[in-house]
CSV table of C-alpha atoms and ligand atoms in Angstrom, one decimal:
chain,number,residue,atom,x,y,z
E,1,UNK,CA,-4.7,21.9,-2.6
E,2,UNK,CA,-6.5,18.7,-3.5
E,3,UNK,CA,-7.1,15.5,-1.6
E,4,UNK,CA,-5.7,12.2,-2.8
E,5,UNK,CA,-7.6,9.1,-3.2
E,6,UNK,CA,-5.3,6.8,-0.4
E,7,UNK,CA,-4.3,3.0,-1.7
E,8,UNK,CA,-6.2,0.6,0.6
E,9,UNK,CA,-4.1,-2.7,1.9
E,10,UNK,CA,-4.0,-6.1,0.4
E,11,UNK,CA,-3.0,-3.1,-2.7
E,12,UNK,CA,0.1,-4.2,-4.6
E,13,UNK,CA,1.9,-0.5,-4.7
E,14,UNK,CA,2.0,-0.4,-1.2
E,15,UNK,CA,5.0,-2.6,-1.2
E,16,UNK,CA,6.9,-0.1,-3.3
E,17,UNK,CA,9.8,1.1,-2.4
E,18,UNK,CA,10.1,4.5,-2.5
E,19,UNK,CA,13.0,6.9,-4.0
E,20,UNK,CA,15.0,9.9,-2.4
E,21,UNK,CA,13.8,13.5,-4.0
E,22,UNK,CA,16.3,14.9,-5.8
E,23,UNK,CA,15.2,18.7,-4.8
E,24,UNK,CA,12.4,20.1,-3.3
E,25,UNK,CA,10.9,21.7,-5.9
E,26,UNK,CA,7.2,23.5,-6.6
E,27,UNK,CA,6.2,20.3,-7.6
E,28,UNK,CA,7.1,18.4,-4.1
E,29,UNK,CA,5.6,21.6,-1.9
E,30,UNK,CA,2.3,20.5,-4.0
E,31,UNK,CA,2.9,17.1,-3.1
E,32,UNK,CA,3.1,17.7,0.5
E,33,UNK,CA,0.2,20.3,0.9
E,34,UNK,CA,-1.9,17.7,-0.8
E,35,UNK,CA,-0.9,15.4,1.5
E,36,UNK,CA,-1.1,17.7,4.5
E,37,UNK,CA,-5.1,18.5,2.9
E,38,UNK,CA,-5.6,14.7,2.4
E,39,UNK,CA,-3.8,13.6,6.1
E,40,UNK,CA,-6.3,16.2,8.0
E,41,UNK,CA,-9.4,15.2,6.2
E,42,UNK,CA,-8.6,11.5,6.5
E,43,UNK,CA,-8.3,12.4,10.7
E,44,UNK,CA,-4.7,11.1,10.3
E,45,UNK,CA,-1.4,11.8,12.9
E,46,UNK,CA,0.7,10.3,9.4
E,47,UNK,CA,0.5,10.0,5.5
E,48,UNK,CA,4.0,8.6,3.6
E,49,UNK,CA,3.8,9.1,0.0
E,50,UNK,CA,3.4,5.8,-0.6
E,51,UNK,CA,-0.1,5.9,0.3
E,52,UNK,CA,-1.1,8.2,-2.2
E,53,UNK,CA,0.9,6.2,-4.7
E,54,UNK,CA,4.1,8.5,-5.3
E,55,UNK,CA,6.6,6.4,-4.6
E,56,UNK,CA,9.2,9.3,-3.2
E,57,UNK,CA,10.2,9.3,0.5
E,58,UNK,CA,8.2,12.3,1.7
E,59,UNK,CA,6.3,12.0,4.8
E,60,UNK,CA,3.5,14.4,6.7
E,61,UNK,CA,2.6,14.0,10.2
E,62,UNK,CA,1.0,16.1,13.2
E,63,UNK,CA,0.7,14.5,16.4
E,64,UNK,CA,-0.2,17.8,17.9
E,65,UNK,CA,-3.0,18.0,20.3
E,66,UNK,CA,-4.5,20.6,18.4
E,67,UNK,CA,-3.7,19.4,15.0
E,68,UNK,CA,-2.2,22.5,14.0
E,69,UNK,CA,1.6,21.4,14.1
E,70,UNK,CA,2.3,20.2,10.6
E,71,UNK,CA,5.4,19.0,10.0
E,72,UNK,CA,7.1,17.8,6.9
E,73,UNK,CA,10.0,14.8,6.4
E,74,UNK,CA,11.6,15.1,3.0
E,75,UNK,CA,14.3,11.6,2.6
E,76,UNK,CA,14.4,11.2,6.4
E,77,UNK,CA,16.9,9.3,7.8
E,78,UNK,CA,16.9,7.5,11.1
E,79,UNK,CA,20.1,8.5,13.0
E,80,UNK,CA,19.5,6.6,16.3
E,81,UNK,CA,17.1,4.0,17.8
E,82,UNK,CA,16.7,3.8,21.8
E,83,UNK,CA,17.6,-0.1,22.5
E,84,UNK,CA,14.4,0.4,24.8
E,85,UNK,CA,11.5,-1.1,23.5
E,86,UNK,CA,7.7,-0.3,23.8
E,87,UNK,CA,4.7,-1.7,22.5
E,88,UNK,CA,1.7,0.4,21.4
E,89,UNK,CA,-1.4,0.5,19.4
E,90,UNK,CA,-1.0,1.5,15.9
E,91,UNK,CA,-3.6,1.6,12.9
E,92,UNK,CA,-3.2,2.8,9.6
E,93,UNK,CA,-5.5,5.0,6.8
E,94,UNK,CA,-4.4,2.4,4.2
E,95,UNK,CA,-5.8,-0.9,6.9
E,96,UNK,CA,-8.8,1.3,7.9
E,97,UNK,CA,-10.9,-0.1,11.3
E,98,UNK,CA,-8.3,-2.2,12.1
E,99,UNK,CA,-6.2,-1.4,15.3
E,100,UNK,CA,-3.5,-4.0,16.6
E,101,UNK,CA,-0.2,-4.1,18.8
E,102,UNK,CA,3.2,-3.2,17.6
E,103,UNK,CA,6.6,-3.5,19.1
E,104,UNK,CA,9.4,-1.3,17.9
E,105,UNK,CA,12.3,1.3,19.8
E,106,UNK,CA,10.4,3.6,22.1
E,107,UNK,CA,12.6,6.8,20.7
E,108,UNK,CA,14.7,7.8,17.3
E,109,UNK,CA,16.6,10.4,16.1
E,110,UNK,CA,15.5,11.4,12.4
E,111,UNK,CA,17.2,13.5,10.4
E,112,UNK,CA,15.1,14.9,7.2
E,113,UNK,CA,15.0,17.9,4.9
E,114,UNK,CA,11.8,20.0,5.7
E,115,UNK,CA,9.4,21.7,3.4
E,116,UNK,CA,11.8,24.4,2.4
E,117,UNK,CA,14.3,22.4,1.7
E,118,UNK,CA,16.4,22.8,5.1
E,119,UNK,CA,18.2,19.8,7.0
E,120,UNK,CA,16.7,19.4,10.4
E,121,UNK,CA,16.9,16.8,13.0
E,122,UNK,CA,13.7,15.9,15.2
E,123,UNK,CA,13.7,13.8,18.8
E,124,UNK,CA,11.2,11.8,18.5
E,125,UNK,CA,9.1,9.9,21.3
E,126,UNK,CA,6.0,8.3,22.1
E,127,UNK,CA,3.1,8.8,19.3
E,128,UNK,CA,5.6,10.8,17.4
E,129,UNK,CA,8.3,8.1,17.6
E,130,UNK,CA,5.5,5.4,16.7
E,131,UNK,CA,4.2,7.4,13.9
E,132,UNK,CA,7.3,8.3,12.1
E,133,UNK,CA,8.8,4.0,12.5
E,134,UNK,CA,5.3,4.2,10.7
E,135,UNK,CA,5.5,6.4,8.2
E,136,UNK,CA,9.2,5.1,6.9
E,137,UNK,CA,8.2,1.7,6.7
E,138,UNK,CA,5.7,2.5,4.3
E,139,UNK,CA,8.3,4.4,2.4
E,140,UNK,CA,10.1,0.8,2.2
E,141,UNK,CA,7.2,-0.8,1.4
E,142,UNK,CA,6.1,-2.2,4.5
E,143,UNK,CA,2.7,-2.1,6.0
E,144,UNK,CA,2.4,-2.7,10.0
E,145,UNK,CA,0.1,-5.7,9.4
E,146,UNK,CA,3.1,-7.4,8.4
E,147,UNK,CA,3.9,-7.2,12.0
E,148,UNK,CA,1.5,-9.2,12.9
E,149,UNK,CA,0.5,-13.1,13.0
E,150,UNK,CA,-0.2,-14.5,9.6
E,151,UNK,CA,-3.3,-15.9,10.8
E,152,UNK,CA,-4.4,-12.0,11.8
E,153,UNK,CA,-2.8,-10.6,8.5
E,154,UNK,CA,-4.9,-13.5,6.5
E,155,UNK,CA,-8.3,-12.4,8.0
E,156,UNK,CA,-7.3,-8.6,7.7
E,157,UNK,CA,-6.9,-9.5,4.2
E,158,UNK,CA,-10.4,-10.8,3.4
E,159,UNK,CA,-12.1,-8.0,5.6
E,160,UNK,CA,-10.4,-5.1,3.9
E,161,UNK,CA,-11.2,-7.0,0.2
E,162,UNK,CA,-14.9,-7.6,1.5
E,163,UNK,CA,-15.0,-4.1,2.7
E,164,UNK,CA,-13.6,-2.3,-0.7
E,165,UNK,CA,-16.1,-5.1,-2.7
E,166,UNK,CA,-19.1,-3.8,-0.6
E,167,UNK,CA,-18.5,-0.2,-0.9
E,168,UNK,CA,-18.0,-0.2,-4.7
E,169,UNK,CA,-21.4,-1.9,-4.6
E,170,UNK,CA,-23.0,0.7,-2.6
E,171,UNK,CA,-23.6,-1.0,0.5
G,1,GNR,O1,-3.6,8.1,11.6
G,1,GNR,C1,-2.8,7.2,12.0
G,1,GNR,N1,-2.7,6.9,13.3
G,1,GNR,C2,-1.8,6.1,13.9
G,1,GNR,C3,-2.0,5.6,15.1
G,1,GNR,C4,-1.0,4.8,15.7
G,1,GNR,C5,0.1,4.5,15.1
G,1,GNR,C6,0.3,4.9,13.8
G,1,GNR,C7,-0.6,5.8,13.2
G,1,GNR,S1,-0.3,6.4,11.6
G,1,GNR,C8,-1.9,6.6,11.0
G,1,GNR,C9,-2.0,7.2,9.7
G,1,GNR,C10,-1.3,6.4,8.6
G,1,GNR,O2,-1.7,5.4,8.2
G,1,GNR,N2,0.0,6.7,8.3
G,1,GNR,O3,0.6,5.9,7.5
G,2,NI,NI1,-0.1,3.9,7.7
């Protein structure tokens, strides 16, 4: 297993869209133990593949208590979205130190092919739900600060591009 470096918003490839797998393969179990290594260490519930810079739709998550429930979405699909709403506070590995509000459907039905290939279908609510509306948006390309204002989305801009500059320099 090996960690991956994680792109860090304004970065350009984060608004790639990313591509079914065709099969889950050696090389995609790889892929998602990586990730799964790279998710724990960065004290993430969420890591879409996107982050890492593969542009395929495979997600990790745990939202366990314990953070020892992995679990694996391979091309997930949503299925159903509750029509009610709920609001909650998300942040992101890619936005680091920046925590805002985001509105989306409170539950959803995903169906997804899991680490060994299998079709599965999860229920999803609360963090789990929130995480995994997370996860696939990065898959299309979309980071939650594009939820917010663009006044708030402008200064997150200049903090995260002040924060890379200072860290490259040591500071
Ligand atoms: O670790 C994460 N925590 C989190 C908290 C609230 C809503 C969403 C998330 S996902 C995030 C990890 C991440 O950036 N996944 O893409
Ligand atoms: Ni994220």
């Amino acid at each position: 297993m090996a960690r991956l470096p994680i792109l860090r918003y304004p970065d350009p490839r984060l608004h790639s869209v990313a591509r079914p797998v065709a099969g889950v393969d050696e090389r995609v179990r790889r892929l998602v133990d990586d990730m799964l290594e790279t998710m724990y260490a960065s004290d993430g519930v969420g890591l879409a593949a996107t982050q890492v810079d593969v542009h395929e739709r495979v997600i990790v998550m745990d939202t366990s208590e314990q953070h020892d429930r992995p679990l694996v979405l391979i091309n997930p699909e949503i299925l159903k979205r509750s029509e009610e709403m709920a609001v909650n506070e998300e942040g992101c590995l890619s936005v680091p130190l920046i925590y805002d509000r985001v509105e989306r459907p409170a539950r959803v039905t995903v169906r997804a092919l899991g680490r060994d290939g299998q079709p599965f279908e999860l229920e999803a609510e609360g963090l789990t739900a929130v995480c995994v509306q997370h996860e696939m948006d990065h898959l299309m390309g979309k980071v939650f600060v594009e939820y917010l204002s663009l006044l708030k989305r402008d200064r997150i801009r200049t903090k995260m591009l002040k924060k890379t500059r200072d860290e490259l320099r040591g500071k």
